mmCIF file of C-alpha atoms in Angstrom:
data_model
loop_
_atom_site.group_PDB
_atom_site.id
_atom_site.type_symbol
_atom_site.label_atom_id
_atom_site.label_comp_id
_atom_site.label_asym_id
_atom_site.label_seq_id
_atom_site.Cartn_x
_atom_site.Cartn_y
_atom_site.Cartn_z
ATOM 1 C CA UNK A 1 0.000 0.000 0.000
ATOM 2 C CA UNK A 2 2.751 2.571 0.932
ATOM 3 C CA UNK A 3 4.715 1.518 -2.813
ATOM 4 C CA UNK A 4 1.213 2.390 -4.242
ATOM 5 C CA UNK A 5 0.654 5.699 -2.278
ATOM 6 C CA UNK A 6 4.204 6.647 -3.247
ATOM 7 C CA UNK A 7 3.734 5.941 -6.647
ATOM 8 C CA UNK A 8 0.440 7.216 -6.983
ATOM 9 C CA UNK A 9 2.378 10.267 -5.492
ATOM 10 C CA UNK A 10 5.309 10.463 -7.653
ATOM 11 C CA UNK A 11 3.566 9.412 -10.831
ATOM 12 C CA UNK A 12 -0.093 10.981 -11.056
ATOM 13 C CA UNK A 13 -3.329 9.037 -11.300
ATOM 14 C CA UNK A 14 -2.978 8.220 -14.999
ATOM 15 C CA UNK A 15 -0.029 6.341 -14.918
ATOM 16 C CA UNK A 16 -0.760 4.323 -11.716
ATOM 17 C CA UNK A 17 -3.639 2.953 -13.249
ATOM 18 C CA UNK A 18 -1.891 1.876 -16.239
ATOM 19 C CA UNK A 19 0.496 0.565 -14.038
ATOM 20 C CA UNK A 20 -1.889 -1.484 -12.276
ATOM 21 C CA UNK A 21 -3.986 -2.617 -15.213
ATOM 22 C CA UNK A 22 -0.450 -4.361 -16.588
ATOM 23 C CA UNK A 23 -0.284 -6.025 -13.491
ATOM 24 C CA UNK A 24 -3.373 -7.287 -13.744
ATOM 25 C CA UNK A 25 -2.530 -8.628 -17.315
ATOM 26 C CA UNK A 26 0.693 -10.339 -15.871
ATOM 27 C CA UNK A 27 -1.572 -11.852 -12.979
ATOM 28 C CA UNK A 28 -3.893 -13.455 -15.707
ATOM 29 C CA UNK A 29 -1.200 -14.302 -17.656
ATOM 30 C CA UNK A 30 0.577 -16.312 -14.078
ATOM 31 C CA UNK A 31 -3.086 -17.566 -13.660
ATOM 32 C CA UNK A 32 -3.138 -19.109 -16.847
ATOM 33 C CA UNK A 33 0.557 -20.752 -16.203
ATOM 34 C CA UNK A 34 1.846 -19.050 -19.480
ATOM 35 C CA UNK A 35 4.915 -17.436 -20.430
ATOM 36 C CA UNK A 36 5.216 -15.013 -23.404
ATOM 37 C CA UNK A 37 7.807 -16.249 -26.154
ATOM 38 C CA UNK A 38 8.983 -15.054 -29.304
ATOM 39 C CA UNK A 39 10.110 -16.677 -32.515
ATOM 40 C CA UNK A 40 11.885 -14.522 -34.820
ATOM 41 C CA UNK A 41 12.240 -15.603 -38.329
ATOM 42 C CA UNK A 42 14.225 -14.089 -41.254
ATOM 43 C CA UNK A 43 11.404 -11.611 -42.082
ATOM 44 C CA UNK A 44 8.674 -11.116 -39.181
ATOM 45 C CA UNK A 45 8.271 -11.285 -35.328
ATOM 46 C CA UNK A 46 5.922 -13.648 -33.786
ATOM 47 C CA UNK A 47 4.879 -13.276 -30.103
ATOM 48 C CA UNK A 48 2.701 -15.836 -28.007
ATOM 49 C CA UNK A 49 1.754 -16.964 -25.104
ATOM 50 C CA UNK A 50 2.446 -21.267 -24.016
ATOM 51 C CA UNK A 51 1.689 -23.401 -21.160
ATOM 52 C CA UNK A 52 3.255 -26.637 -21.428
ATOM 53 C CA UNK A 53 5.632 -28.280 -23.946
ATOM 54 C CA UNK A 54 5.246 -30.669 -27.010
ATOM 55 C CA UNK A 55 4.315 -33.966 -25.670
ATOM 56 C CA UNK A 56 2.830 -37.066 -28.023
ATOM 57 C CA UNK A 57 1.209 -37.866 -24.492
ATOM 58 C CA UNK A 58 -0.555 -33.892 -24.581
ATOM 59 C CA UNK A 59 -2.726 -32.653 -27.292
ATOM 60 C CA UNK A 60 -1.374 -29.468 -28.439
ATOM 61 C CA UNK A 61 -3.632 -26.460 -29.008
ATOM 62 C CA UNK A 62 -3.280 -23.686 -31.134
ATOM 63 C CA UNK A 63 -5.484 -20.355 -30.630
ATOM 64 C CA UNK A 64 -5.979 -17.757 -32.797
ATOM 65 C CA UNK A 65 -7.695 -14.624 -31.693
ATOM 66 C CA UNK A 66 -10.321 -12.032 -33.651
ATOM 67 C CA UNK A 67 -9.409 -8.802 -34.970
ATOM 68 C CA UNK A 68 -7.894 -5.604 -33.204
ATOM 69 C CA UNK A 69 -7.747 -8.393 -29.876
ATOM 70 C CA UNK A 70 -4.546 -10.087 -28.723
ATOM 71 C CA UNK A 71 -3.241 -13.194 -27.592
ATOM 72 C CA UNK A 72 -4.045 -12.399 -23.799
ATOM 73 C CA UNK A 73 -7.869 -12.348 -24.862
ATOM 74 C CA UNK A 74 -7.335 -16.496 -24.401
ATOM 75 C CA UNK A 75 -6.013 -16.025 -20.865
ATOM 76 C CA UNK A 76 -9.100 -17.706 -18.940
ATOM 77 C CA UNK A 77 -8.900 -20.445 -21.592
ATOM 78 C CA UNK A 78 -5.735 -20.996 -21.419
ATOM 79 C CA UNK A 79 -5.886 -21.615 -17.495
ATOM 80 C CA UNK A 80 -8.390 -24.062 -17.822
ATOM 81 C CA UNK A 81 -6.648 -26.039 -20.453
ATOM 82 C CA UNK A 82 -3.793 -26.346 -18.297
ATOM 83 C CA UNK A 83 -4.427 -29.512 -16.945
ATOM 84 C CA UNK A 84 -4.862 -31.455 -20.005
ATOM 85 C CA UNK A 85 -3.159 -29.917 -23.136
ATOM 86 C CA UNK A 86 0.087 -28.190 -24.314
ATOM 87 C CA UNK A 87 -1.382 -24.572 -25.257
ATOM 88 C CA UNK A 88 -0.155 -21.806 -27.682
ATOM 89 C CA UNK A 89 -2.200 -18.287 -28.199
ATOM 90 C CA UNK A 90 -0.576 -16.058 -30.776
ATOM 91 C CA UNK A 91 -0.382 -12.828 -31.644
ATOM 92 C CA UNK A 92 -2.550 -13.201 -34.617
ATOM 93 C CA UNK A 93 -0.226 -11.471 -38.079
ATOM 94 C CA UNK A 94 0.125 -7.383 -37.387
ATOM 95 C CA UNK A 95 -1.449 -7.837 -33.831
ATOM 96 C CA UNK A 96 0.023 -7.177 -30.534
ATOM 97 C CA UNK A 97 3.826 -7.948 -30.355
ATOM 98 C CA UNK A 98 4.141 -9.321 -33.533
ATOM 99 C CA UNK A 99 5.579 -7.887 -36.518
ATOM 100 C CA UNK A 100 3.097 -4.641 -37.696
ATOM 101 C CA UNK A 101 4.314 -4.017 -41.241
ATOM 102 C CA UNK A 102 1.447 -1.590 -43.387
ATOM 103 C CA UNK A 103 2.744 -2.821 -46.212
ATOM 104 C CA UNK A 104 2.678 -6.510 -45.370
ATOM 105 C CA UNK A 105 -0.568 -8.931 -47.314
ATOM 106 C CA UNK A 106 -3.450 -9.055 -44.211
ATOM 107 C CA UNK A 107 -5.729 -10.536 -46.328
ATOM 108 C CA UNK A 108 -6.644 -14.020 -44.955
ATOM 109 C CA UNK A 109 -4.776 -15.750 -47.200
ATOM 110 C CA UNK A 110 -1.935 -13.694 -46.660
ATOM 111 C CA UNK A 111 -2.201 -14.279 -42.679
ATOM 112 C CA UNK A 112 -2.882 -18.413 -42.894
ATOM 113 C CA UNK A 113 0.361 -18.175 -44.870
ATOM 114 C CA UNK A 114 1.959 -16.445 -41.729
ATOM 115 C CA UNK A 115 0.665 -18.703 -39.424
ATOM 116 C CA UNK A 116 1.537 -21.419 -41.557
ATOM 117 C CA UNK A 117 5.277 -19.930 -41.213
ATOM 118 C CA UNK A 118 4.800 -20.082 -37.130
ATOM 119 C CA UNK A 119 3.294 -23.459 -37.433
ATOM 120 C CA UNK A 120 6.632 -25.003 -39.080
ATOM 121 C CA UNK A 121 8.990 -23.192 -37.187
ATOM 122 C CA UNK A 122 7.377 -24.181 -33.969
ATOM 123 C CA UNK A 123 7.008 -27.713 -35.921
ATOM 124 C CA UNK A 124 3.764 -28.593 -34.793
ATOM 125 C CA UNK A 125 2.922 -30.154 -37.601
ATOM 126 C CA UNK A 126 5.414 -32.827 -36.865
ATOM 127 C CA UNK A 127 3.020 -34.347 -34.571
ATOM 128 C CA UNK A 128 -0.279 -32.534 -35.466
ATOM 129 C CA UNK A 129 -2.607 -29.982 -32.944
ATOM 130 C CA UNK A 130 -5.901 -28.738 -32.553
ATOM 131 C CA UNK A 131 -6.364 -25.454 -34.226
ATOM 132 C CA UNK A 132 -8.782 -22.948 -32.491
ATOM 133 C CA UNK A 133 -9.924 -19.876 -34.146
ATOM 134 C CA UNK A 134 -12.262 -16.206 -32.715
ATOM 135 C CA UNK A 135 -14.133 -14.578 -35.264
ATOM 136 C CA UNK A 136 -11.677 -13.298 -37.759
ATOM 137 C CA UNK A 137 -8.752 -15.771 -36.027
ATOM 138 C CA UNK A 138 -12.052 -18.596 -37.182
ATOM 139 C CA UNK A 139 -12.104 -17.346 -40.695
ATOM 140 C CA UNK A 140 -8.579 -17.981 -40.926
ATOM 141 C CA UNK A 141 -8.234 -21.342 -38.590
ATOM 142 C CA UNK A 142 -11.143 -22.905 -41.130
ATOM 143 C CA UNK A 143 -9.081 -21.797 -44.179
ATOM 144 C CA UNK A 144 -5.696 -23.150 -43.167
ATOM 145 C CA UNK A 145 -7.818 -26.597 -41.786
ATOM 146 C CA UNK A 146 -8.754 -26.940 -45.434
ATOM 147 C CA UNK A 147 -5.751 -25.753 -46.854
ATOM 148 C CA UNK A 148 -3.182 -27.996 -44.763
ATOM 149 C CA UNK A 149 -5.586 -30.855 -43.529
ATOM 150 C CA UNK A 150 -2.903 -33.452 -42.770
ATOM 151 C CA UNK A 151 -1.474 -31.667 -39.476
ATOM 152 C CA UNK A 152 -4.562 -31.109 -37.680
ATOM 153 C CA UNK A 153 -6.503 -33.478 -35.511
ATOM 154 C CA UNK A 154 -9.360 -31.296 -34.676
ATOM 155 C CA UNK A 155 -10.542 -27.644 -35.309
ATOM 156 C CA UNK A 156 -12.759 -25.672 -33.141
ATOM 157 C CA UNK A 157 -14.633 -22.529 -34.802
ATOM 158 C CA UNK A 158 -16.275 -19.751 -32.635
ATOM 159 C CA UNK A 159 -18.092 -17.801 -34.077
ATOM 160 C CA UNK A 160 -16.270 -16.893 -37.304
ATOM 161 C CA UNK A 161 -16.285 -14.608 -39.629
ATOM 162 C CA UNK A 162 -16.225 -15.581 -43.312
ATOM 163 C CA UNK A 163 -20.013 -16.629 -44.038
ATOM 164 C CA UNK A 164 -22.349 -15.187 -45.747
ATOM 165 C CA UNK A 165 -25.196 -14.145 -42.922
ATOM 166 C CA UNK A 166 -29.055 -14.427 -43.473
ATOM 167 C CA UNK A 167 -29.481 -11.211 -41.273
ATOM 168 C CA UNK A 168 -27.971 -7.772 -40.941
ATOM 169 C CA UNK A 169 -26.526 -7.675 -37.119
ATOM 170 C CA UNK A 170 -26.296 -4.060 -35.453
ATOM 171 C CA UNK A 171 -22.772 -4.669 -36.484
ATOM 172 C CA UNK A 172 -23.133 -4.802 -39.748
ATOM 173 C CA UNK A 173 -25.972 -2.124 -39.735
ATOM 174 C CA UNK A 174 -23.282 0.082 -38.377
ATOM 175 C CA UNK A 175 -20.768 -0.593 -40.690
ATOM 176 C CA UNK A 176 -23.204 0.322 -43.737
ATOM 177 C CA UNK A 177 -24.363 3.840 -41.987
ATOM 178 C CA UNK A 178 -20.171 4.369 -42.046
ATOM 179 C CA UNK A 179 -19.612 3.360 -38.392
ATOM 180 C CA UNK A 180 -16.870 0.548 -37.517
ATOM 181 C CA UNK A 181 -17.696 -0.330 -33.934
ATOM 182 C CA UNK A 182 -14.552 -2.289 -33.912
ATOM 183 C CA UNK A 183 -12.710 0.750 -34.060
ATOM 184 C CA UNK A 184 -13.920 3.743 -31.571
ATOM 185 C CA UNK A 185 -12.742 6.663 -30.930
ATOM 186 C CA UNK A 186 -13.697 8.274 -27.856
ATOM 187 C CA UNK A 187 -15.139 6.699 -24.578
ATOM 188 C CA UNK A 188 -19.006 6.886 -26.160
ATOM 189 C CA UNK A 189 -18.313 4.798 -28.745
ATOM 190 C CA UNK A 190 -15.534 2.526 -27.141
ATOM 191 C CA UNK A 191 -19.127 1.743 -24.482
ATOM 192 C CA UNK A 192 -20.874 1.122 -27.654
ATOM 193 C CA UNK A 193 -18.608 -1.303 -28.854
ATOM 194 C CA UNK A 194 -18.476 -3.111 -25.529
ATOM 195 C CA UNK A 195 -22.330 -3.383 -25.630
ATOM 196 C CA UNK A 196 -22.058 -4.849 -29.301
ATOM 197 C CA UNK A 197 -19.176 -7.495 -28.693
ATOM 198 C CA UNK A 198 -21.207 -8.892 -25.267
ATOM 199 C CA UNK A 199 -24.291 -9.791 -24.070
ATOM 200 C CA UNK A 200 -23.890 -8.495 -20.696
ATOM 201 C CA UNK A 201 -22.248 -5.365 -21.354
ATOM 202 C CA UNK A 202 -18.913 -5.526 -18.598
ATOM 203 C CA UNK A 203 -19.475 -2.305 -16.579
ATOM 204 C CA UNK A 204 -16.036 -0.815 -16.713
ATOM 205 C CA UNK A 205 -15.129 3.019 -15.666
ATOM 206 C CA UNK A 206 -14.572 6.056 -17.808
ATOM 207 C CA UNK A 207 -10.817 5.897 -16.994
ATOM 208 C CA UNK A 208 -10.793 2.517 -17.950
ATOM 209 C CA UNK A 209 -12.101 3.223 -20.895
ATOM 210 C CA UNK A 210 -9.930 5.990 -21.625
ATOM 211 C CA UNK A 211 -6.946 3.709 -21.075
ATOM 212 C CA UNK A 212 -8.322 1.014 -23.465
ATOM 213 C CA UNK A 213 -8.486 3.846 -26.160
ATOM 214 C CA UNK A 214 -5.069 4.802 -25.758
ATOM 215 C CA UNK A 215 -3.779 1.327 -26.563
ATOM 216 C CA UNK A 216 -5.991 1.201 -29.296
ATOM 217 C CA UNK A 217 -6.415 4.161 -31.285
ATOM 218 C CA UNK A 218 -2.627 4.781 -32.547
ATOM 219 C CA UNK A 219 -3.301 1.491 -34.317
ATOM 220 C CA UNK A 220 -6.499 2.690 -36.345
ATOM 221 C CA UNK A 221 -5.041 3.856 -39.104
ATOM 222 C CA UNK A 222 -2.652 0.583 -39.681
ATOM 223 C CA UNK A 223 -6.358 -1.806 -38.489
ATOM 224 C CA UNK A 224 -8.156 0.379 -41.045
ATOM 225 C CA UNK A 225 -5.936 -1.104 -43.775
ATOM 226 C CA UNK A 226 -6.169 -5.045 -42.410
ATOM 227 C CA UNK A 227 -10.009 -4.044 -42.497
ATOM 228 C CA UNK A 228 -10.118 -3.129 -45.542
ATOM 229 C CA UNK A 229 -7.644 -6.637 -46.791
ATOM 230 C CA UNK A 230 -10.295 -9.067 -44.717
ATOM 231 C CA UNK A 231 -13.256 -7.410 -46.463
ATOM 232 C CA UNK A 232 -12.012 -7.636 -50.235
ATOM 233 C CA UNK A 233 -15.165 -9.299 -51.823
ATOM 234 C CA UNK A 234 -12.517 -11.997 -53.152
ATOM 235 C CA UNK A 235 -11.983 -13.401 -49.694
ATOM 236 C CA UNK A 236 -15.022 -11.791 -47.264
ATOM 237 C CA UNK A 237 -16.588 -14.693 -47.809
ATOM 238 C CA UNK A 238 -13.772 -17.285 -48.178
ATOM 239 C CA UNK A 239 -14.565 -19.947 -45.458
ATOM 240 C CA UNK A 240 -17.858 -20.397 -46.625
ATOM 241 C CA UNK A 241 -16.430 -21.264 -49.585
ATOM 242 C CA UNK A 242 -13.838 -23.653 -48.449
ATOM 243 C CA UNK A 243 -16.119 -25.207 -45.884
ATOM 244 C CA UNK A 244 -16.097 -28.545 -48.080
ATOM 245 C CA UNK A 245 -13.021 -29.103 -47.686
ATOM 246 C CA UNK A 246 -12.848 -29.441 -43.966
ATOM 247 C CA UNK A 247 -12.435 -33.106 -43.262
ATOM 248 C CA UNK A 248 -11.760 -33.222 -39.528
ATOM 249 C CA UNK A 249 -13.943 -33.471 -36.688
ATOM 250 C CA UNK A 250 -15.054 -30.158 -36.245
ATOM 251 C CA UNK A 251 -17.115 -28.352 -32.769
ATOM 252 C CA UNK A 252 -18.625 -25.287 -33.836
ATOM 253 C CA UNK A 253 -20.416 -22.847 -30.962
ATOM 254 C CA UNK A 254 -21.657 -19.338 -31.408
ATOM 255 C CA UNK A 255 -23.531 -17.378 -28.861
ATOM 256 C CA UNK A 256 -26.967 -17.006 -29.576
ATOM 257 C CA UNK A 257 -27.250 -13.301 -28.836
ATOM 258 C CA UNK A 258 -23.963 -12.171 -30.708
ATOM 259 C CA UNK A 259 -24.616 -8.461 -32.011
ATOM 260 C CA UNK A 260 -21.771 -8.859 -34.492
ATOM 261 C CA UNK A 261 -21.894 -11.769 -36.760
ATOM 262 C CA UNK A 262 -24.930 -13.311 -37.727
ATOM 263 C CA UNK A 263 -25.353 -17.104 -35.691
ATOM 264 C CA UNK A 264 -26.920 -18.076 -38.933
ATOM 265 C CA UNK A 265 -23.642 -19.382 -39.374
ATOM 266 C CA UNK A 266 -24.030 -22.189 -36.841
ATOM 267 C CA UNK A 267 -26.296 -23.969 -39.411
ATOM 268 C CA UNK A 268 -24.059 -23.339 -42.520
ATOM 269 C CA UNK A 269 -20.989 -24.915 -40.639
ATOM 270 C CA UNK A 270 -23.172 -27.897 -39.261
ATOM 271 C CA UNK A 271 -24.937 -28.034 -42.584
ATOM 272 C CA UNK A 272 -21.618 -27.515 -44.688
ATOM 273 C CA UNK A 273 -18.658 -29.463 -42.839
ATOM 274 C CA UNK A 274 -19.103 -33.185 -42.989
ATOM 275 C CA UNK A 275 -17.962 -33.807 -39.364
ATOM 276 C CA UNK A 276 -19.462 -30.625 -37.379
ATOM 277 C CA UNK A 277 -20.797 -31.080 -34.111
ATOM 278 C CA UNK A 278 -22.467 -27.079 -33.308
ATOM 279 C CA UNK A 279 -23.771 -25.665 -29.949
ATOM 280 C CA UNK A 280 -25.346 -22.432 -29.333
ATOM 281 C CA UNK A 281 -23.909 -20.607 -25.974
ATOM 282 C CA UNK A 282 -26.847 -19.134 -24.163
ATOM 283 C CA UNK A 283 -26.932 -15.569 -22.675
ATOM 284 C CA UNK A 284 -23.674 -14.899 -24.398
ATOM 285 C CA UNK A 285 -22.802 -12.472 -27.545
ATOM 286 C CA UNK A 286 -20.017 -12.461 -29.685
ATOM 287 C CA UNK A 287 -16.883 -12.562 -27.257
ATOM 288 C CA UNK A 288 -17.335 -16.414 -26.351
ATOM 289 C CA UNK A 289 -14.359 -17.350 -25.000
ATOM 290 C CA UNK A 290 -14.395 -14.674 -23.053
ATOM 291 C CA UNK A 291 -18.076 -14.198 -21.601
ATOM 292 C CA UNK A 292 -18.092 -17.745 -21.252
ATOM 293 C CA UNK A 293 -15.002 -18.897 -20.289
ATOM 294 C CA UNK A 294 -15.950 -22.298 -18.411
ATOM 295 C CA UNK A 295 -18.219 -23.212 -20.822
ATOM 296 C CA UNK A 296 -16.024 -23.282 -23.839
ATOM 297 C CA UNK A 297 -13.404 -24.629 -22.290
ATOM 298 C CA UNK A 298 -15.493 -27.406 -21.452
ATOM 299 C CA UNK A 299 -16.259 -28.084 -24.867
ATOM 300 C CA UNK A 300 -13.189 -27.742 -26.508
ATOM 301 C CA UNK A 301 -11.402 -29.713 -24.017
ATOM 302 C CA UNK A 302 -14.351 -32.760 -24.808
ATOM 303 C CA UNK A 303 -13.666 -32.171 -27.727
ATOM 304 C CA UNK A 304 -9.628 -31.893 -27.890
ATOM 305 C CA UNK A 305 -9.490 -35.422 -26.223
ATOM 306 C CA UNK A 306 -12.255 -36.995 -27.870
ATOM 307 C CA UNK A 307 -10.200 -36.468 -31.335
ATOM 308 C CA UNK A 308 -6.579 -36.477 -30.103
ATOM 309 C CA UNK A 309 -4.356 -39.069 -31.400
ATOM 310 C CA UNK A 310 -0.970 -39.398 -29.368
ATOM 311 C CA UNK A 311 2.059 -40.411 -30.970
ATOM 312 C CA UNK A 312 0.792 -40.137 -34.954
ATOM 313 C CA UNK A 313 2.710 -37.913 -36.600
ATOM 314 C CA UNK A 314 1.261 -36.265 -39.432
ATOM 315 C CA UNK A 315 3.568 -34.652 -42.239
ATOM 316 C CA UNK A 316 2.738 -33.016 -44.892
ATOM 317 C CA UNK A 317 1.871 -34.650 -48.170
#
């Protein structure tokens, strides 16, 4: 208490709160039994986040987060996986830590090509993984499952982007009246987008939101481009399209009051993907594996073990 009086004292109210908000990210991240990593290759940066080591006893997991998030969005996952699986969350390509280049293909063909780079220098295609994908980190976990099939035992989708939806969300509504909601500006819209992305709108402070704006909005102009990559009519719709080609077992969940993409897309996957099993997450929006933490972990560790297959190792044809 005296260290926090005296740095309240020395450092003003500002700082001391963004002080103790990155504590609070390292306590998650000690919660979670992770440790932050890098891999630098020739020409980008990847950070993540592991628990655990490569083990043909272990399924290993591989999570990929939505846009303008970050690798500690997995943090309550990640602690609950713990027990039973060797976990990796990336910073998803031009996210976070890892390499930001504005010139750099953010398309999602361009990023599964990235990932694929982080997948072989990690070599977890040696042995194969479970690949987990958010939204926009869906999109592109569905395209590389189809795309490199041999290295993955199971994939998990929640509530991706990349299908065409029945409905216009508020989202989407917003985006077509020239609002992104995934990218505010002041601490108005920043509440706005909170209310969009959950169901139960967390009831956070003005100062916090003030601080979650600072981290964010230097970035716009560099997330305006990546927006504008993911949404090229070529590939908007891209996993819809390469849905067929999905031939592992697949768990699909998408919470039934999400605000941002339409959970139409539950049926396409089920419908679409020869080995979906889908579940609707009730009283939940758009931010699943955050709002409901317990609950998909649940389901993607059932899932993980149900499907894991120690010891094969799975190479590339």
């Amino acid at each position: 208490l005296i260290f926090l009086c005296s740095l309240f004292h020395s450092l003003g109210f500002f700082v001391c709160l963004c002080f103790v908000l990155l504590l609070a990210c390292r306590w998650r991240q000690f919660r979670a039994g992770a440790r932050k990593r890098c891999i630098e290759l020739p020409d980008y940066k990847f950070m993540y986040l592991e628990k655990g080591e490569v083990s043909k006893g272990k399924p290993t997991v591989l999570l990929l987060h939505g846009f303008t998030s970050g690798k500690e969005e997995w943090s309550e996952i990640m602690r609950r996986l713990r027990p039973v699986a060797h976990v990796i969350a990336i910073d998803m390509p031009g996210h976070g830590e890892t390499t930001r280049n504005p010139r750099g293909d953010h398309s999602v063909p361009g990023s599964v090509a990235r990932i694929r780079q982080f997948v072989e220098a990690r070599k977890l295609h040696e042995h194969g993984f479970h690949l987990v994908g958010s939204s926009w980190g869906g999109h592109c976990a569905g395209v590389y499952a189809s795309k490199y099939p041999d290295n993955i035992h199971s994939l998990t989708l929640l509530c991706p982007s990349g299908l065409e939806p029945k409905k216009v969300t508020r989202y989407v509504r917003a985006l077509m009246e020239g609002r992104n909601y995934l990218l505010p500006v002041d601490s108005s819209e920043f509440s706005e987008f909170l209310g969009c992305v959950f169901h139960r709108q967390p009831p956070l402070p003005r100062w916090a939101l003030a601080i979650g704006l600072r981290d964010r909005v230097p970035h716009y102009p560099f997330f305006e481009t990546v927006f504008e990559q993911i949404m090229e009519v070529e590939y908007r719709f891209l996993l819809e399209k390469c849905l067929p080609d999905i031939k592992m077992p697949t768990l699909a969940l998408w919470g039934r009051h999400d605000q941002v993409l339409c959970s139409s897309g539950l049926e396409i996957l089920t419908e679409s993907v020869s080995q979906c099993e889908g579940h609707f997450l009730e009283e939940c929006g758009h931010t699943v594996a955050i709002e409901k933490a317990a609950e998909t972990a649940n389901y993607i560790i059932k899932h993980v073990t149900n499907h894991h297959k120690p010891g094969v190792v799975n190479l590339p044809s």
